[in-house]
Tab-separated table of C-alpha atoms in Angstrom:
chain	number	residue	atom	x	y	z
A	913	SER	CA	116.375	56.187	111.585
A	914	PRO	CA	115.056	54.327	114.675
A	915	THR	CA	117.585	53.655	117.403
A	916	PRO	CA	116.779	50.572	119.520
A	917	SER	CA	117.744	50.606	123.139
A	918	GLY	CA	121.038	48.989	124.075
A	919	SER	CA	119.643	48.408	127.553
A	920	THR	CA	118.871	44.998	128.998
A	921	THR	CA	116.034	46.337	131.149
A	922	ALA	CA	112.350	46.263	130.349
A	923	SER	CA	110.266	49.325	129.616
A	924	PRO	CA	109.506	51.260	132.806
A	925	ALA	CA	105.750	50.606	132.696
A	926	PRO	CA	103.581	48.025	130.909
A	927	SER	CA	101.897	50.852	128.988
A	928	ALA	CA	105.214	52.270	127.721
A	929	ALA	CA	106.244	51.537	124.170
A	930	PRO	CA	109.128	49.064	123.898
A	931	GLY	CA	112.515	50.561	123.130
A	932	THR	CA	111.756	53.784	124.989
A	933	SER	CA	114.145	53.889	127.907
A	934	ALA	CA	116.535	56.516	129.175
A	935	ALA	CA	119.502	54.218	128.500
A	936	PRO	CA	122.109	55.280	125.921
A	937	GLN	CA	120.955	54.577	122.391
A	938	THR	CA	122.901	52.518	119.867
A	939	SER	CA	122.400	52.736	116.132
A	940	ALA	CA	120.825	49.846	114.284
A	941	PRO	CA	122.753	48.579	111.285
A	942	ALA	CA	121.391	50.176	108.122
A	943	PRO	CA	118.874	47.902	106.371
A	944	GLU	CA	119.150	47.226	102.669
A	945	ALA	CA	118.261	50.262	100.534
A	946	GLY	CA	114.509	50.701	100.201
A	947	VAL	CA	113.635	48.126	102.888
A	948	VAL	CA	111.030	49.459	105.322
A	949	PRO	CA	110.932	48.692	109.059
A	950	CYS	CA	108.745	45.693	109.987
A	951	THR	CA	105.596	46.940	111.733
A	952	ALA	CA	102.778	45.075	113.453
A	953	ALA	CA	100.607	45.634	110.363
A	954	MET	CA	103.125	43.626	108.274
A	955	LEU	CA	103.631	40.767	110.729
A	956	SER	CA	101.967	37.823	112.397
A	957	ALA	CA	103.129	36.491	115.761
A	958	ALA	CA	103.213	32.985	117.232
A	959	VAL	CA	104.842	31.124	120.109
A	960	GLU	CA	106.352	27.710	119.377
A	961	ASP	CA	107.537	25.109	121.852
A	962	THR	CA	111.199	24.208	121.516
A	963	PRO	CA	112.510	20.651	121.948
A	964	GLY	CA	114.071	20.313	125.394
A	965	GLY	CA	112.896	23.830	126.246
A	966	GLY	CA	112.296	23.148	129.946
A	967	ALA	CA	114.509	24.384	132.778
A	968	ALA	CA	114.067	24.359	136.535
A	969	GLY	CA	111.092	26.603	137.216
A	970	SER	CA	110.834	28.005	133.675
A	971	VAL	CA	110.200	27.097	130.042
A	972	TYR	CA	111.951	28.363	126.916
A	973	ARG	CA	109.937	28.874	123.745
A	974	ASP	CA	110.422	30.617	120.404
A	975	LEU	CA	108.597	33.872	119.713
A	976	VAL	CA	108.148	33.957	115.920
A	977	LEU	CA	107.348	37.125	113.947
A	978	SER	CA	106.503	36.390	110.294
A	979	ASN	CA	106.357	38.859	107.403
A	980	THR	CA	102.810	38.542	106.044
A	981	SER	CA	103.138	41.549	103.719
A	982	SER	CA	104.051	41.569	100.037
A	983	GLU	CA	107.297	43.520	100.542
A	984	PRO	CA	110.570	42.943	102.414
A	985	CYS	CA	110.969	44.577	105.804
A	986	SER	CA	113.771	44.931	108.323
A	987	THR	CA	113.845	44.619	112.099
A	988	PHE	CA	116.494	45.018	114.788
A	989	GLY	CA	116.514	44.292	118.497
A	990	PHE	CA	113.945	43.167	121.003
A	991	PRO	CA	110.195	42.775	120.715
A	992	GLY	CA	108.213	44.025	123.703
A	993	VAL	CA	106.240	41.212	125.359
A	994	SER	CA	103.625	41.282	128.129
A	995	TYR	CA	100.950	38.953	129.426
A	996	LEU	CA	97.325	39.734	128.551
A	997	SER	CA	94.591	39.497	131.158
A	998	VAL	CA	91.330	37.754	130.306
A	999	ALA	CA	89.980	41.303	129.745
A	1000	ALA	CA	92.666	41.776	127.024
A	1001	THR	CA	94.708	44.351	128.956
A	1002	GLN	CA	98.409	44.062	129.779
A	1003	VAL	CA	99.008	42.518	133.190
A	1004	GLY	CA	102.145	42.126	135.302
A	1005	ALA	CA	105.670	43.178	134.382
A	1006	PRO	CA	106.742	43.378	130.713
A	1007	ALA	CA	109.493	41.015	129.553
A	1008	THR	CA	113.046	41.793	130.545
A	1009	ARG	CA	115.715	41.653	127.824
A	1010	ALA	CA	118.643	39.248	127.609
A	1011	GLY	CA	121.466	38.854	125.083
A	1012	GLY	CA	121.595	42.399	123.682
A	1013	ALA	CA	125.114	41.904	122.334
A	1014	ASP	CA	123.623	39.294	119.976
A	1015	ALA	CA	121.241	41.778	118.281
A	1016	VAL	CA	121.555	41.858	114.485
A	1017	SER	CA	119.580	43.551	111.733
A	1018	VAL	CA	117.190	41.032	110.145
A	1019	THR	CA	115.651	41.541	106.698
A	1020	LEU	CA	112.554	39.427	106.109
A	1021	GLN	CA	111.303	38.679	102.625
A	1022	PRO	CA	107.542	38.013	102.352
A	1023	GLY	CA	106.811	34.742	104.169
A	1024	GLN	CA	110.072	34.707	106.165
A	1025	SER	CA	110.221	34.829	109.971
A	1026	ALA	CA	112.451	36.242	112.685
A	1027	VAL	CA	112.729	34.379	115.996
A	1028	ALA	CA	113.441	35.519	119.559
A	1029	SER	CA	113.898	33.237	122.541
A	1030	LEU	CA	111.174	33.657	125.166
A	1031	ARG	CA	111.623	32.378	128.712
A	1032	GLU	CA	108.519	32.046	130.877
A	1033	THR	CA	109.039	31.523	134.598
A	1034	ARG	CA	106.282	29.637	136.385
A	1035	PRO	CA	104.192	31.956	138.603
A	1036	GLU	CA	104.072	29.219	141.269
A	1037	ASN	CA	107.760	29.958	141.963
A	1038	TYR	CA	106.685	33.200	143.699
A	1039	GLY	CA	103.891	31.977	145.980
A	1040	GLU	CA	101.467	34.524	147.436
A	1041	GLU	CA	103.674	37.458	146.373
A	1042	CYS	CA	102.769	36.713	142.728
A	1043	SER	CA	99.030	37.404	142.992
A	1044	LYS	CA	98.501	34.682	140.354
A	1045	VAL	CA	95.878	35.493	137.722
A	1046	PRO	CA	94.609	33.738	134.590
A	1047	VAL	CA	95.978	35.192	131.346
A	1048	SER	CA	94.542	34.924	127.848
A	1049	GLY	CA	97.827	35.238	125.968
A	1050	LEU	CA	100.693	37.545	125.085
A	1051	ARG	CA	100.848	41.085	123.663
A	1052	VAL	CA	103.858	41.547	121.358
A	1053	PHE	CA	105.249	44.882	120.138
A	1054	PRO	CA	107.668	44.586	117.194
A	1055	PRO	CA	110.905	46.557	117.809
A	1056	GLU	CA	110.414	50.325	117.443
A	1057	ASP	CA	106.638	49.979	116.933
A	1058	THR	CA	103.849	51.146	119.234
A	1059	ALA	CA	101.287	48.929	117.476
A	1060	PHE	CA	101.047	45.342	118.721
A	1061	LEU	CA	100.036	41.779	117.942
A	1062	ASP	CA	98.136	39.561	120.402
A	1063	ILE	CA	98.770	35.820	120.680
A	1064	ALA	CA	95.962	33.780	122.259
A	1065	ARG	CA	97.462	31.381	124.823
A	1066	ALA	CA	95.617	30.635	128.050
A	1067	GLY	CA	97.724	30.254	131.160
A	1068	TYR	CA	98.675	32.071	134.346
A	1069	GLY	CA	100.717	35.148	135.162
A	1070	CYS	CA	101.349	37.400	138.149
A	1071	SER	CA	99.374	40.601	138.609
A	1072	ASN	CA	102.209	41.918	140.821
A	1073	ASP	CA	104.215	44.016	138.344
A	1074	GLU	CA	107.334	43.718	140.507
A	1075	ILE	CA	107.646	40.048	139.483
A	1076	GLU	CA	109.242	39.495	136.076
A	1077	LEU	CA	108.032	36.198	134.617
A	1078	LEU	CA	109.008	36.887	130.983
A	1079	GLU	CA	112.449	37.315	129.416
A	1080	VAL	CA	112.969	37.896	125.683
A	1081	GLY	CA	116.065	37.781	123.500
A	1082	PRO	CA	116.795	39.769	120.346
A	1083	LEU	CA	115.254	38.769	117.043
A	1084	THR	CA	117.399	36.563	114.794
A	1085	GLY	CA	116.813	35.029	111.388
A	1086	PRO	CA	115.505	34.932	108.819
A	1087	ARG	CA	113.987	31.500	108.661
């Protein structure tokens, strides 16, 4: 069975699959019998604004993964999240992880969603060091999946992959 990373660090390179780090592995709680892991092919992804989601220099939003398949699926841990360049390639540092102790196994019936908090720091906070670039959206990897979902959302990111603008929490739900 897949073993999500217990680490709070991001994948070592934007091209690496999420959940593949050298950190010690922890076992995911066993999903209900016969429930398959949620994969990108079974999900849709969206970003929703949250009321009062602003903080000094950053904004908190909800990253929502919805089961669009006709069968239940289970997920555990952190989605991988990166900015997409206007050429539809990953740009900048992938999201760091926060709140790993809060990770729970989530079973989604068809039509249900799991939610992770997503913090976006404003690239302007980093000045010239950022190498600010336009972005076309976000690339999201469901936990333990190398396939991805793209969310169209124009904005700005940093091309300097030493600057971490994104932070994601574990998936919770269902809703």
